JSON list of C-alpha atoms in Angstrom, two decimals:
[
{"chain": "A", "resi": 23, "resn": "MET", "atom": "CA", "xyz": [-20.48, -17.25, -49.56]},
{"chain": "A", "resi": 24, "resn": "THR", "atom": "CA", "xyz": [-23.51, -17.05, -51.82]},
{"chain": "A", "resi": 25, "resn": "ASN", "atom": "CA", "xyz": [-24.22, -14.37, -54.38]},
{"chain": "A", "resi": 26, "resn": "ALA", "atom": "CA", "xyz": [-26.73, -11.68, -53.50]},
{"chain": "A", "resi": 27, "resn": "ASP", "atom": "CA", "xyz": [-28.96, -10.04, -56.11]},
{"chain": "A", "resi": 28, "resn": "GLU", "atom": "CA", "xyz": [-26.78, -6.92, -56.03]},
{"chain": "A", "resi": 29, "resn": "ASP", "atom": "CA", "xyz": [-23.58, -8.85, -56.75]},
{"chain": "A", "resi": 30, "resn": "CYS", "atom": "CA", "xyz": [-22.17, -8.77, -60.26]},
{"chain": "A", "resi": 31, "resn": "ILE", "atom": "CA", "xyz": [-19.28, -10.88, -61.53]},
{"chain": "A", "resi": 32, "resn": "SER", "atom": "CA", "xyz": [-17.81, -9.79, -64.87]},
{"chain": "A", "resi": 33, "resn": "TYR", "atom": "CA", "xyz": [-15.03, -11.29, -66.97]},
{"chain": "A", "resi": 34, "resn": "PHE", "atom": "CA", "xyz": [-12.61, -9.35, -69.18]},
{"chain": "A", "resi": 35, "resn": "ILE", "atom": "CA", "xyz": [-9.64, -10.25, -71.31]},
{"chain": "A", "resi": 36, "resn": "VAL", "atom": "CA", "xyz": [-7.18, -7.35, -71.26]},
{"chain": "A", "resi": 37, "resn": "VAL", "atom": "CA", "xyz": [-4.53, -7.17, -73.95]},
{"chain": "A", "resi": 38, "resn": "ASP", "atom": "CA", "xyz": [-1.65, -4.73, -73.34]},
{"chain": "A", "resi": 39, "resn": "GLY", "atom": "CA", "xyz": [0.55, -3.11, -75.93]},
{"chain": "A", "resi": 40, "resn": "ILE", "atom": "CA", "xyz": [-1.84, -3.33, -78.86]},
{"chain": "A", "resi": 41, "resn": "GLU", "atom": "CA", "xyz": [-0.74, -1.17, -81.74]},
{"chain": "A", "resi": 42, "resn": "GLU", "atom": "CA", "xyz": [-3.27, 1.20, -83.28]},
{"chain": "A", "resi": 43, "resn": "GLU", "atom": "CA", "xyz": [-3.22, -0.68, -86.60]},
{"chain": "A", "resi": 44, "resn": "THR", "atom": "CA", "xyz": [-4.35, -3.86, -84.83]},
{"chain": "A", "resi": 45, "resn": "THR", "atom": "CA", "xyz": [-7.29, -2.16, -83.14]},
{"chain": "A", "resi": 46, "resn": "SER", "atom": "CA", "xyz": [-9.52, -2.32, -86.23]},
{"chain": "A", "resi": 47, "resn": "LEU", "atom": "CA", "xyz": [-8.97, -6.09, -86.45]},
{"chain": "A", "resi": 48, "resn": "ILE", "atom": "CA", "xyz": [-9.99, -6.48, -82.80]},
{"chain": "A", "resi": 49, "resn": "ARG", "atom": "CA", "xyz": [-13.06, -4.26, -83.25]},
{"chain": "A", "resi": 50, "resn": "GLU", "atom": "CA", "xyz": [-14.26, -6.38, -86.19]},
{"chain": "A", "resi": 51, "resn": "TYR", "atom": "CA", "xyz": [-14.28, -9.51, -84.06]},
{"chain": "A", "resi": 52, "resn": "PHE", "atom": "CA", "xyz": [-15.13, -7.93, -80.68]},
{"chain": "A", "resi": 53, "resn": "PRO", "atom": "CA", "xyz": [-17.48, -4.95, -81.18]},
{"chain": "A", "resi": 54, "resn": "ASN", "atom": "CA", "xyz": [-17.70, -4.27, -77.42]},
{"chain": "A", "resi": 55, "resn": "VAL", "atom": "CA", "xyz": [-13.95, -3.85, -76.94]},
{"chain": "A", "resi": 56, "resn": "ARG", "atom": "CA", "xyz": [-12.89, -0.89, -74.79]},
{"chain": "A", "resi": 57, "resn": "SER", "atom": "CA", "xyz": [-9.64, 0.99, -75.20]},
{"chain": "A", "resi": 58, "resn": "GLY", "atom": "CA", "xyz": [-7.45, 2.83, -72.75]},
{"chain": "A", "resi": 59, "resn": "VAL", "atom": "CA", "xyz": [-3.92, 3.77, -71.78]},
{"chain": "A", "resi": 60, "resn": "ARG", "atom": "CA", "xyz": [-2.19, 2.82, -68.53]},
{"chain": "A", "resi": 61, "resn": "PRO", "atom": "CA", "xyz": [-1.46, 6.12, -66.76]},
{"chain": "A", "resi": 62, "resn": "ASP", "atom": "CA", "xyz": [1.82, 4.95, -65.21]},
{"chain": "A", "resi": 63, "resn": "THR", "atom": "CA", "xyz": [3.40, 3.45, -68.35]},
{"chain": "A", "resi": 64, "resn": "LEU", "atom": "CA", "xyz": [1.35, 5.06, -71.17]},
{"chain": "A", "resi": 65, "resn": "ILE", "atom": "CA", "xyz": [0.98, 1.57, -72.69]},
{"chain": "A", "resi": 66, "resn": "PRO", "atom": "CA", "xyz": [-2.31, 1.20, -74.62]},
{"chain": "A", "resi": 67, "resn": "TYR", "atom": "CA", "xyz": [-4.62, -1.70, -73.78]},
{"chain": "A", "resi": 68, "resn": "ARG", "atom": "CA", "xyz": [-7.83, -3.23, -75.07]},
{"chain": "A", "resi": 69, "resn": "SER", "atom": "CA", "xyz": [-10.39, -4.71, -72.68]},
{"chain": "A", "resi": 70, "resn": "ILE", "atom": "CA", "xyz": [-12.74, -7.34, -74.11]},
{"chain": "A", "resi": 71, "resn": "PRO", "atom": "CA", "xyz": [-15.80, -8.14, -71.98]},
{"chain": "A", "resi": 72, "resn": "CYS", "atom": "CA", "xyz": [-16.69, -11.86, -72.08]},
{"chain": "A", "resi": 73, "resn": "GLU", "atom": "CA", "xyz": [-19.18, -14.29, -70.70]},
{"chain": "A", "resi": 74, "resn": "ILE", "atom": "CA", "xyz": [-17.50, -17.17, -68.89]},
{"chain": "A", "resi": 75, "resn": "ASN", "atom": "CA", "xyz": [-18.29, -19.56, -71.76]},
{"chain": "A", "resi": 76, "resn": "GLU", "atom": "CA", "xyz": [-16.66, -17.18, -74.31]},
{"chain": "A", "resi": 77, "resn": "ILE", "atom": "CA", "xyz": [-13.29, -16.86, -72.58]},
{"chain": "A", "resi": 78, "resn": "GLU", "atom": "CA", "xyz": [-11.57, -19.82, -74.23]},
{"chain": "A", "resi": 79, "resn": "ASN", "atom": "CA", "xyz": [-12.63, -18.78, -77.75]},
{"chain": "A", "resi": 80, "resn": "THR", "atom": "CA", "xyz": [-11.49, -15.21, -77.06]},
{"chain": "A", "resi": 81, "resn": "LEU", "atom": "CA", "xyz": [-8.08, -16.37, -75.83]},
{"chain": "A", "resi": 82, "resn": "ALA", "atom": "CA", "xyz": [-7.72, -18.72, -78.81]},
{"chain": "A", "resi": 83, "resn": "TRP", "atom": "CA", "xyz": [-8.53, -15.85, -81.22]},
{"chain": "A", "resi": 84, "resn": "ILE", "atom": "CA", "xyz": [-6.00, -13.56, -79.53]},
{"chain": "A", "resi": 85, "resn": "THR", "atom": "CA", "xyz": [-3.32, -16.26, -79.68]},
{"chain": "A", "resi": 86, "resn": "LYS", "atom": "CA", "xyz": [-4.01, -16.97, -83.36]},
{"chain": "A", "resi": 87, "resn": "ASN", "atom": "CA", "xyz": [-4.46, -13.40, -84.61]},
{"chain": "A", "resi": 88, "resn": "LEU", "atom": "CA", "xyz": [-2.37, -11.20, -82.33]},
{"chain": "A", "resi": 89, "resn": "THR", "atom": "CA", "xyz": [0.84, -13.18, -81.94]},
{"chain": "A", "resi": 90, "resn": "ASN", "atom": "CA", "xyz": [3.73, -10.69, -81.75]},
{"chain": "A", "resi": 91, "resn": "SER", "atom": "CA", "xyz": [1.22, -7.79, -81.83]},
{"chain": "A", "resi": 92, "resn": "HIS", "atom": "CA", "xyz": [0.85, -7.30, -78.10]},
{"chain": "A", "resi": 93, "resn": "SER", "atom": "CA", "xyz": [2.95, -7.41, -74.94]},
{"chain": "A", "resi": 94, "resn": "GLU", "atom": "CA", "xyz": [0.72, -9.11, -72.37]},
{"chain": "A", "resi": 95, "resn": "THR", "atom": "CA", "xyz": [-2.69, -10.72, -71.88]},
{"chain": "A", "resi": 96, "resn": "CYS", "atom": "CA", "xyz": [-4.58, -10.95, -68.59]},
{"chain": "A", "resi": 97, "resn": "LEU", "atom": "CA", "xyz": [-7.89, -12.47, -67.50]},
{"chain": "A", "resi": 98, "resn": "ILE", "atom": "CA", "xyz": [-9.69, -10.17, -65.08]},
{"chain": "A", "resi": 99, "resn": "ILE", "atom": "CA", "xyz": [-12.53, -11.29, -62.85]},
{"chain": "A", "resi": 100, "resn": "SER", "atom": "CA", "xyz": [-14.34, -8.22, -61.55]},
{"chain": "A", "resi": 101, "resn": "ILE", "atom": "CA", "xyz": [-16.59, -8.69, -58.53]},
{"chain": "A", "resi": 102, "resn": "ASN", "atom": "CA", "xyz": [-18.85, -5.75, -57.79]},
{"chain": "A", "resi": 103, "resn": "SER", "atom": "CA", "xyz": [-20.69, -6.09, -54.51]},
{"chain": "A", "resi": 104, "resn": "LEU", "atom": "CA", "xyz": [-22.32, -3.99, -51.84]},
{"chain": "A", "resi": 105, "resn": "ARG", "atom": "CA", "xyz": [-20.92, -6.38, -49.23]},
{"chain": "A", "resi": 106, "resn": "ASN", "atom": "CA", "xyz": [-17.53, -7.75, -48.32]},
{"chain": "A", "resi": 107, "resn": "TRP", "atom": "CA", "xyz": [-16.58, -11.05, -49.89]},
{"chain": "A", "resi": 108, "resn": "ALA", "atom": "CA", "xyz": [-14.65, -13.41, -47.67]},
{"chain": "A", "resi": 109, "resn": "ASN", "atom": "CA", "xyz": [-14.11, -16.04, -50.37]},
{"chain": "A", "resi": 110, "resn": "PHE", "atom": "CA", "xyz": [-14.34, -16.34, -54.11]},
{"chain": "A", "resi": 111, "resn": "TYR", "atom": "CA", "xyz": [-13.64, -19.67, -55.74]},
{"chain": "A", "resi": 112, "resn": "VAL", "atom": "CA", "xyz": [-12.25, -19.33, -59.25]},
{"chain": "A", "resi": 113, "resn": "PRO", "atom": "CA", "xyz": [-13.91, -21.91, -61.50]},
{"chain": "A", "resi": 114, "resn": "HIS", "atom": "CA", "xyz": [-11.58, -24.80, -62.45]},
{"chain": "A", "resi": 115, "resn": "GLN", "atom": "CA", "xyz": [-12.08, -24.13, -66.15]},
{"chain": "A", "resi": 116, "resn": "LEU", "atom": "CA", "xyz": [-10.60, -20.64, -65.74]},
{"chain": "A", "resi": 117, "resn": "ILE", "atom": "CA", "xyz": [-7.56, -21.93, -63.85]},
{"chain": "A", "resi": 118, "resn": "GLY", "atom": "CA", "xyz": [-6.99, -24.37, -66.72]},
{"chain": "A", "resi": 119, "resn": "LEU", "atom": "CA", "xyz": [-7.23, -21.57, -69.31]},
{"chain": "A", "resi": 120, "resn": "VAL", "atom": "CA", "xyz": [-4.81, -19.36, -67.37]},
{"chain": "A", "resi": 121, "resn": "GLN", "atom": "CA", "xyz": [-2.31, -22.22, -67.41]},
{"chain": "A", "resi": 122, "resn": "LYS", "atom": "CA", "xyz": [-2.98, -23.24, -71.03]},
{"chain": "A", "resi": 123, "resn": "TYR", "atom": "CA", "xyz": [-2.51, -19.72, -72.42]},
{"chain": "A", "resi": 124, "resn": "GLN", "atom": "CA", "xyz": [0.11, -18.72, -69.82]},
{"chain": "A", "resi": 125, "resn": "ILE", "atom": "CA", "xyz": [-1.64, -15.49, -68.86]},
{"chain": "A", "resi": 126, "resn": "ASP", "atom": "CA", "xyz": [-2.04, -13.63, -65.60]},
{"chain": "A", "resi": 127, "resn": "LEU", "atom": "CA", "xyz": [-5.23, -13.81, -63.54]},
{"chain": "A", "resi": 128, "resn": "LYS", "atom": "CA", "xyz": [-6.38, -10.70, -61.71]},
{"chain": "A", "resi": 129, "resn": "ILE", "atom": "CA", "xyz": [-9.36, -10.58, -59.36]},
{"chain": "A", "resi": 130, "resn": "SER", "atom": "CA", "xyz": [-10.80, -7.16, -58.54]},
{"chain": "A", "resi": 131, "resn": "PHE", "atom": "CA", "xyz": [-13.23, -6.59, -55.70]},
{"chain": "A", "resi": 132, "resn": "LEU", "atom": "CA", "xyz": [-15.21, -3.40, -56.24]},
{"chain": "A", "resi": 133, "resn": "SER", "atom": "CA", "xyz": [-17.64, -1.77, -53.84]},
{"chain": "A", "resi": 134, "resn": "PRO", "atom": "CA", "xyz": [-19.36, 1.58, -54.14]},
{"chain": "A", "resi": 135, "resn": "ALA", "atom": "CA", "xyz": [-18.31, 4.20, -51.63]},
{"chain": "A", "resi": 136, "resn": "ARG", "atom": "CA", "xyz": [-20.64, 4.46, -48.67]},
{"chain": "A", "resi": 137, "resn": "LYS", "atom": "CA", "xyz": [-21.30, 7.44, -46.51]},
{"chain": "A", "resi": 138, "resn": "ARG", "atom": "CA", "xyz": [-20.71, 6.98, -42.85]},
{"chain": "A", "resi": 139, "resn": "ASN", "atom": "CA", "xyz": [-23.46, 8.06, -40.48]},
{"chain": "A", "resi": 140, "resn": "SER", "atom": "CA", "xyz": [-21.10, 10.71, -39.13]},
{"chain": "A", "resi": 141, "resn": "ASP", "atom": "CA", "xyz": [-21.01, 12.23, -42.64]},
{"chain": "A", "resi": 142, "resn": "SER", "atom": "CA", "xyz": [-24.73, 13.00, -42.52]},
{"chain": "A", "resi": 143, "resn": "PRO", "atom": "CA", "xyz": [-25.79, 16.52, -41.56]},
{"chain": "A", "resi": 144, "resn": "ALA", "atom": "CA", "xyz": [-26.78, 16.77, -37.93]},
{"chain": "A", "resi": 145, "resn": "GLU", "atom": "CA", "xyz": [-30.45, 17.29, -37.22]},
{"chain": "A", "resi": 146, "resn": "ALA", "atom": "CA", "xyz": [-31.30, 20.52, -35.46]}
]
């Protein structure tokens, strides 16, 4: 399946269990980091947006600087599309990085909500 102009594929490295003291270190190196807390476990996380060619350097930095400072790391591929995707082939380089750094890979398919025709007001 080919990409349409409306399709957007984003990459994030999500690091769970980051302590508040470590956040300033992450923000120095990754100014676009986003923070949150998992609602079910109340575990804090940091989400680092990356371009595909930045993923390996980001994972290497996390491994070097955050060893024993977090509980889990995950690579997220977020696919935002107005259409349904039947297939998405994960690039080989990402599969290799998932194996090298022993992290989870999560693929999210996101689509905006659409109104059904029956939801429109009836014409008089």
